[in-house]
mmCIF file of C-alpha atoms in Angstrom:
data_model
loop_
_atom_site.group_PDB
_atom_site.id
_atom_site.type_symbol
_atom_site.label_atom_id
_atom_site.label_comp_id
_atom_site.label_asym_id
_atom_site.label_seq_id
_atom_site.Cartn_x
_atom_site.Cartn_y
_atom_site.Cartn_z
ATOM 1 C CA MET A 1 0.160 0.197 -0.309
ATOM 2 C CA ASN A 2 1.355 3.665 -0.478
ATOM 3 C CA ARG A 3 1.871 5.341 1.758
ATOM 4 C CA PRO A 4 0.968 9.251 2.273
ATOM 5 C CA THR A 5 4.110 11.799 1.923
ATOM 6 C CA ALA A 6 2.621 13.179 5.733
ATOM 7 C CA PHE A 7 3.727 9.494 7.410
ATOM 8 C CA ALA A 8 7.427 9.092 8.601
ATOM 9 C CA MET A 9 7.858 5.043 8.100
ATOM 10 C CA ARG A 10 10.670 3.134 8.525
ATOM 11 C CA HIS A 11 10.760 -0.291 7.406
ATOM 12 C CA ALA A 12 13.352 -2.767 7.457
ATOM 13 C CA LYS A 13 13.368 -7.543 7.142
ATOM 14 C CA GLU A 14 13.281 -7.372 11.282
ATOM 15 C CA THR A 15 12.398 -3.547 12.333
ATOM 16 C CA MET A 16 9.075 -2.863 14.297
ATOM 17 C CA GLN A 17 6.825 -1.264 11.752
ATOM 18 C CA LEU A 18 6.919 2.787 12.808
ATOM 19 C CA THR A 19 3.874 4.923 11.208
ATOM 20 C CA THR A 20 3.466 8.752 12.262
ATOM 21 C CA ASN A 21 1.584 12.003 11.866
ATOM 22 C CA ASP A 22 4.574 13.629 11.382
ATOM 23 C CA LYS A 23 1.930 17.149 9.650
ATOM 24 C CA LEU A 24 -0.427 17.094 13.358
ATOM 25 C CA ILE A 25 3.146 16.955 15.104
ATOM 26 C CA ALA A 26 4.225 19.955 12.788
ATOM 27 C CA GLN A 27 0.591 21.677 13.073
ATOM 28 C CA ARG A 28 1.119 21.314 16.647
ATOM 29 C CA SER A 29 3.877 22.614 17.382
ATOM 30 C CA LYS A 30 3.622 26.039 15.526
ATOM 31 C CA PHE A 31 0.511 26.514 17.093
ATOM 32 C CA GLY A 32 2.125 25.915 20.025
ATOM 33 C CA ARG A 33 4.844 28.389 19.746
ATOM 34 C CA TYR A 34 2.901 31.054 18.109
ATOM 35 C CA ALA A 35 0.294 30.896 21.305
ATOM 36 C CA THR A 36 3.743 31.169 23.962
ATOM 37 C CA PHE A 37 4.704 34.344 21.930
ATOM 38 C CA ALA A 38 1.206 36.019 21.202
ATOM 39 C CA GLY A 39 0.552 35.192 25.512
ATOM 40 C CA LEU A 40 3.620 36.811 25.522
ATOM 41 C CA ALA A 41 3.407 40.039 23.898
ATOM 42 C CA ILE A 42 0.054 40.615 25.018
ATOM 43 C CA LEU A 43 1.210 40.456 28.468
ATOM 44 C CA LEU A 44 3.315 43.378 28.211
ATOM 45 C CA GLY A 45 1.127 44.908 25.892
ATOM 46 C CA SER A 46 -0.594 44.247 29.819
ATOM 47 C CA LEU A 47 1.877 45.830 31.231
ATOM 48 C CA ALA A 48 2.316 49.044 29.455
ATOM 49 C CA VAL A 49 -1.302 50.134 29.795
ATOM 50 C CA SER A 50 -1.695 49.837 32.952
ATOM 51 C CA TRP A 51 2.176 51.785 32.891
ATOM 52 C CA LEU A 52 1.315 54.476 30.094
ATOM 53 C CA ASP A 53 -2.602 54.514 31.000
ATOM 54 C CA GLN A 54 -3.930 54.635 34.911
ATOM 55 C CA ASN A 55 -7.102 54.741 33.554
ATOM 56 C CA ASN A 56 -7.777 52.053 31.615
ATOM 57 C CA ILE A 57 -7.176 49.335 34.093
ATOM 58 C CA ALA A 58 -9.829 47.193 33.055
ATOM 59 C CA LEU A 59 -8.096 47.261 29.675
ATOM 60 C CA ALA A 60 -5.242 45.958 31.289
ATOM 61 C CA TYR A 61 -6.538 43.631 32.867
ATOM 62 C CA VAL A 62 -8.602 41.939 29.995
ATOM 63 C CA LEU A 63 -4.979 41.861 27.780
ATOM 64 C CA LEU A 64 -3.735 40.672 31.421
ATOM 65 C CA PHE A 65 -6.585 37.551 31.820
ATOM 66 C CA ALA A 66 -6.096 36.599 27.683
ATOM 67 C CA GLY A 67 -2.245 36.183 28.078
ATOM 68 C CA PHE A 68 -2.036 34.055 30.134
ATOM 69 C CA ILE A 69 -4.784 32.575 28.489
ATOM 70 C CA LEU A 70 -2.622 32.069 25.248
ATOM 71 C CA SER A 71 0.286 31.420 27.148
ATOM 72 C CA TYR A 72 -1.418 28.859 29.209
ATOM 73 C CA VAL A 73 -2.399 27.167 25.508
ATOM 74 C CA GLY A 74 0.889 27.151 24.395
ATOM 75 C CA ALA A 75 2.682 25.858 27.717
ATOM 76 C CA VAL A 76 0.375 23.145 27.252
ATOM 77 C CA LEU A 77 1.054 22.332 23.196
ATOM 78 C CA ALA A 78 4.655 23.124 23.819
ATOM 79 C CA ASN A 79 5.191 20.033 26.541
ATOM 80 C CA LYS A 80 3.026 17.228 24.013
ATOM 81 C CA TRP A 81 4.225 18.377 20.875
ATOM 82 C CA VAL A 82 7.375 20.221 21.459
ATOM 83 C CA LYS A 83 9.817 19.239 24.084
ATOM 84 C CA GLU A 84 11.715 15.703 23.973
ATOM 85 C CA PRO A 85 10.542 13.040 23.848
ATOM 86 C CA ARG A 86 7.501 12.975 23.000
ATOM 87 C CA ALA A 87 5.196 9.872 23.687
ATOM 88 C CA ASP A 88 5.785 9.155 20.378
ATOM 89 C CA GLN A 89 9.161 9.218 20.434
ATOM 90 C CA ALA A 90 9.969 7.539 23.839
ATOM 91 C CA LEU A 91 6.987 4.391 22.978
ATOM 92 C CA ALA A 92 8.948 3.852 19.374
ATOM 93 C CA LYS A 93 12.708 3.391 21.515
ATOM 94 C CA ALA A 94 11.644 2.087 24.483
ATOM 95 C CA LEU A 95 10.075 -1.038 21.701
ATOM 96 C CA LYS A 96 12.939 -0.639 20.222
ATOM 97 C CA GLY A 97 13.636 -4.508 19.025
ATOM 98 C CA LEU A 98 10.413 -5.636 18.246
ATOM 99 C CA ASP A 99 10.324 -7.530 14.878
ATOM 100 C CA SER A 100 8.495 -6.838 11.228
ATOM 101 C CA LYS A 101 4.843 -8.074 12.719
ATOM 102 C CA ASN A 102 4.409 -5.417 14.913
ATOM 103 C CA HIS A 103 3.457 -2.656 13.658
ATOM 104 C CA LEU A 104 2.776 0.863 15.890
ATOM 105 C CA TYR A 105 0.094 4.173 14.723
ATOM 106 C CA ASN A 106 0.691 7.196 16.208
ATOM 107 C CA TYR A 107 -1.677 10.063 15.663
ATOM 108 C CA LEU A 108 -3.941 8.014 13.198
ATOM 109 C CA LEU A 109 -5.851 6.057 14.472
ATOM 110 C CA PRO A 110 -9.884 6.747 16.982
ATOM 111 C CA VAL A 111 -6.615 6.515 19.585
ATOM 112 C CA ALA A 112 -2.616 7.981 20.073
ATOM 113 C CA HIS A 113 -0.555 5.275 20.193
ATOM 114 C CA VAL A 114 -1.885 1.578 18.957
ATOM 115 C CA LEU A 115 0.367 -1.337 18.315
ATOM 116 C CA LEU A 116 -0.083 -3.845 16.006
ATOM 117 C CA ASN A 117 1.260 -7.195 17.135
ATOM 118 C CA PRO A 118 0.285 -10.620 15.405
ATOM 119 C CA SER A 119 -2.244 -11.474 18.514
ATOM 120 C CA GLY A 120 -4.069 -8.683 18.176
ATOM 121 C CA ILE A 121 -3.900 -4.731 19.764
ATOM 122 C CA LEU A 122 -2.868 -3.306 21.985
ATOM 123 C CA VAL A 123 -3.152 0.804 23.177
ATOM 124 C CA PHE A 124 -0.545 3.078 25.095
ATOM 125 C CA LYS A 125 -1.936 5.641 26.823
ATOM 126 C CA THR A 126 1.081 7.714 27.459
ATOM 127 C CA LYS A 127 1.260 9.996 30.500
ATOM 128 C CA PRO A 128 4.264 12.469 30.567
ATOM 129 C CA HIS A 129 5.069 13.043 34.389
ATOM 130 C CA ASP A 130 7.888 12.353 36.677
ATOM 131 C CA GLY A 131 8.430 12.562 40.348
ATOM 132 C CA LYS A 132 6.083 9.803 43.059
ATOM 133 C CA VAL A 133 3.019 8.327 41.492
ATOM 134 C CA PHE A 134 0.217 6.669 44.091
ATOM 135 C CA CYS A 135 -2.910 4.620 42.996
ATOM 136 C CA LYS A 136 -4.646 3.668 46.074
ATOM 137 C CA ASN A 137 -7.930 2.080 45.069
ATOM 138 C CA GLY A 138 -8.093 2.686 42.469
ATOM 139 C CA LYS A 139 -6.980 7.054 43.200
ATOM 140 C CA TRP A 140 -4.692 8.175 41.532
ATOM 141 C CA SER A 141 -2.291 10.693 43.213
ATOM 142 C CA ARG A 142 0.962 12.987 42.517
ATOM 143 C CA ALA A 143 3.634 13.893 45.374
ATOM 144 C CA GLY A 144 4.417 17.787 45.801
ATOM 145 C CA GLY A 145 0.506 18.738 46.180
ATOM 146 C CA PHE A 146 0.332 22.937 45.946
ATOM 147 C CA LEU A 147 3.767 23.156 44.855
ATOM 148 C CA ARG A 148 3.354 21.661 41.246
ATOM 149 C CA LEU A 149 1.003 24.590 40.323
ATOM 150 C CA PHE A 150 4.092 26.142 39.561
ATOM 151 C CA SER A 151 7.013 24.120 39.103
ATOM 152 C CA GLY A 152 4.556 21.535 36.186
ATOM 153 C CA MET A 153 2.594 24.459 33.728
ATOM 154 C CA GLY A 154 1.260 23.419 31.538
ATOM 155 C CA GLN A 155 1.371 19.708 32.037
ATOM 156 C CA GLU A 156 -1.605 17.670 31.817
ATOM 157 C CA ALA A 157 -3.191 16.564 34.619
ATOM 158 C CA LEU A 158 -2.979 13.030 36.299
ATOM 159 C CA GLY A 159 -5.849 11.746 36.024
ATOM 160 C CA ASP A 160 -7.386 8.961 36.294
ATOM 161 C CA PRO A 161 -4.746 7.182 33.681
ATOM 162 C CA MET A 162 -6.633 3.882 34.233
ATOM 163 C CA ALA A 163 -10.558 5.069 33.051
ATOM 164 C CA GLU A 164 -8.769 6.622 29.955
ATOM 165 C CA LEU A 165 -7.074 3.782 28.740
ATOM 166 C CA ASN A 166 -10.328 1.246 29.341
ATOM 167 C CA ASN A 167 -11.601 4.153 26.662
ATOM 168 C CA GLU A 168 -9.474 3.967 24.487
ATOM 169 C CA ILE A 169 -9.669 0.701 24.121
ATOM 170 C CA ALA A 170 -13.524 0.845 23.570
ATOM 171 C CA LEU A 171 -12.972 3.539 21.121
ATOM 172 C CA VAL A 172 -10.713 0.988 19.105
ATOM 173 C CA LYS A 173 -13.145 -1.624 19.933
ATOM 174 C CA LYS A 174 -15.381 0.570 18.404
ATOM 175 C CA LEU A 175 -13.220 1.084 15.150
ATOM 176 C CA LEU A 176 -12.822 -2.852 14.446
ATOM 177 C CA THR A 177 -16.387 -3.670 14.812
ATOM 178 C CA ASP A 178 -17.521 -1.073 12.541
ATOM 179 C CA LYS A 179 -14.661 -2.145 9.596
ATOM 180 C CA MET A 180 -14.456 -5.859 10.620
ATOM 181 C CA GLU A 181 -16.357 -9.369 9.896
ATOM 182 C CA ASN A 182 -14.191 -10.536 12.812
ATOM 183 C CA ALA A 183 -13.662 -7.969 14.606
ATOM 184 C CA ALA A 184 -14.612 -9.949 18.435
ATOM 185 C CA LEU A 185 -11.471 -12.231 17.480
ATOM 186 C CA VAL A 186 -9.925 -9.505 17.474
ATOM 187 C CA PRO A 187 -7.874 -9.281 21.649
ATOM 188 C CA VAL A 188 -7.990 -5.435 22.495
ATOM 189 C CA ASP A 189 -5.322 -4.359 25.804
ATOM 190 C CA GLY A 190 -3.961 -1.719 26.134
ATOM 191 C CA TYR A 191 -1.447 -0.479 28.980
ATOM 192 C CA VAL A 192 -1.111 3.249 30.756
ATOM 193 C CA VAL A 193 2.876 4.294 30.013
ATOM 194 C CA PHE A 194 4.752 6.845 32.389
ATOM 195 C CA ILE A 195 6.873 8.175 29.455
ATOM 196 C CA ASP A 196 9.720 10.532 31.668
ATOM 197 C CA PRO A 197 12.127 7.953 33.185
ATOM 198 C CA ARG A 198 11.279 10.677 36.579
ATOM 199 C CA ALA A 199 8.540 8.925 37.140
ATOM 200 C CA GLU A 200 8.411 7.202 40.371
ATOM 201 C CA LEU A 201 5.261 4.443 40.114
ATOM 202 C CA ASN A 202 3.804 3.796 44.094
ATOM 203 C CA LEU A 203 0.265 0.876 43.023
ATOM 204 C CA ASP A 204 -1.332 -0.970 44.772
ATOM 205 C CA ASN A 205 -1.838 -3.056 43.847
ATOM 206 C CA THR A 206 1.148 -5.665 40.806
ATOM 207 C CA GLU A 207 -1.377 -6.573 38.872
ATOM 208 C CA LEU A 208 -2.018 -2.676 37.008
ATOM 209 C CA PRO A 209 -1.369 -2.493 33.104
ATOM 210 C CA VAL A 210 0.339 0.400 34.678
ATOM 211 C CA VAL A 211 4.967 0.983 33.351
ATOM 212 C CA LYS A 212 7.440 2.584 32.540
ATOM 213 C CA ALA A 213 8.627 3.426 29.299
ATOM 214 C CA ASP A 214 11.478 1.428 30.204
ATOM 215 C CA ASP A 215 10.721 -1.288 30.962
ATOM 216 C CA LEU A 216 7.923 -1.631 28.584
ATOM 217 C CA LYS A 217 9.024 -3.783 26.106
ATOM 218 C CA ASP A 218 10.941 -6.956 28.798
ATOM 219 C CA VAL A 219 6.994 -6.978 30.113
ATOM 220 C CA LEU A 220 5.962 -7.072 27.123
ATOM 221 C CA ARG A 221 7.768 -10.428 26.749
ATOM 222 C CA LYS A 222 6.866 -11.529 30.133
ATOM 223 C CA SER A 223 3.039 -11.254 29.518
ATOM 224 C CA LYS A 224 1.298 -14.129 28.414
ATOM 225 C CA ARG A 225 0.298 -13.690 25.157
ATOM 226 C CA ALA A 226 -2.443 -15.141 22.956
ATOM 227 C CA ALA A 227 -2.447 -17.573 20.297
ATOM 228 C CA PRO A 228 -1.672 -15.745 17.086
ATOM 229 C CA LEU A 229 -3.943 -14.251 14.963
ATOM 230 C CA ALA A 230 -5.137 -16.292 11.754
ATOM 231 C CA GLN A 231 -3.556 -15.162 8.992
ATOM 232 C CA PRO A 232 -6.759 -13.459 6.693
ATOM 233 C CA VAL A 233 -8.023 -11.657 9.773
ATOM 234 C CA PHE A 234 -4.783 -10.620 10.307
ATOM 235 C CA ASP A 235 -4.494 -8.941 6.975
ATOM 236 C CA GLN A 236 -7.808 -7.573 7.104
ATOM 237 C CA LEU A 237 -7.159 -6.422 10.909
ATOM 238 C CA ALA A 238 -3.580 -4.700 8.785
ATOM 239 C CA ARG A 239 -5.800 -3.296 5.740
ATOM 240 C CA VAL A 240 -8.301 -1.312 8.066
ATOM 241 C CA LEU A 241 -6.343 0.208 9.978
ATOM 242 C CA ASP A 242 -3.844 1.189 7.604
ATOM 243 C CA GLN A 243 -6.791 2.665 5.386
ATOM 244 C CA THR A 244 -7.930 4.874 8.835
ATOM 245 C CA ALA A 245 -4.794 6.133 9.016
ATOM 246 C CA ASN A 246 -4.701 7.287 5.374
ATOM 247 C CA ALA A 247 -8.336 8.926 5.608
ATOM 248 C CA LYS A 248 -7.149 10.516 9.318
ATOM 249 C CA THR A 249 -3.880 12.387 6.972
ATOM 250 C CA THR A 250 -6.617 13.125 4.233
ATOM 251 C CA LYS A 251 -8.358 15.074 5.907
#
């Protein structure tokens, strides 16, 4: 199948296939930079108005609010799309060494990161957080509390990684149900992956599918795998993912 030029794909006989939406990354990175610079410019404008026109304080506050919002949006986008390693880069490094029967799709399907392998599909819900991360009785939290409001500007909230992963698995299953006759034969599982090596995971349930990126390949190799899919089912699955990925870049 021909690949659109927007795809970045490296394929060698014995290495994992990797398909990433570079066009989306470039667009989001550019918007993040523009938003950051625009936010800073508006903040400076607010400061100038407050100094030069004491009778127009209301405008200064409006500019201050707008500048802060734009700067925050720019910081969020920069953390996700500009700062390296990005999630797709961290996953590619973590999975390096898998053979060509494996295919990692980034930002091309209904969820961000999907690995096609001979036994089915794995969904990776990535998290960029560092420091101590806790999960106790299904409740997630981070160490640091109030101080992280200042040190982590623009970083996404931790949220509930397991709930987010399950939602993404459900989206992939829906895609397969809509596109495949034999969707029920395809196992869809996943992992929450913390991509920052400084993350310290403190989980009260060691059976949760939560790993650090550095440990991901070893965990996959040691995990109990389902039997390989029948070749016709695997081929149909690969076609569905490729067609969906192609459609994303042609919109």
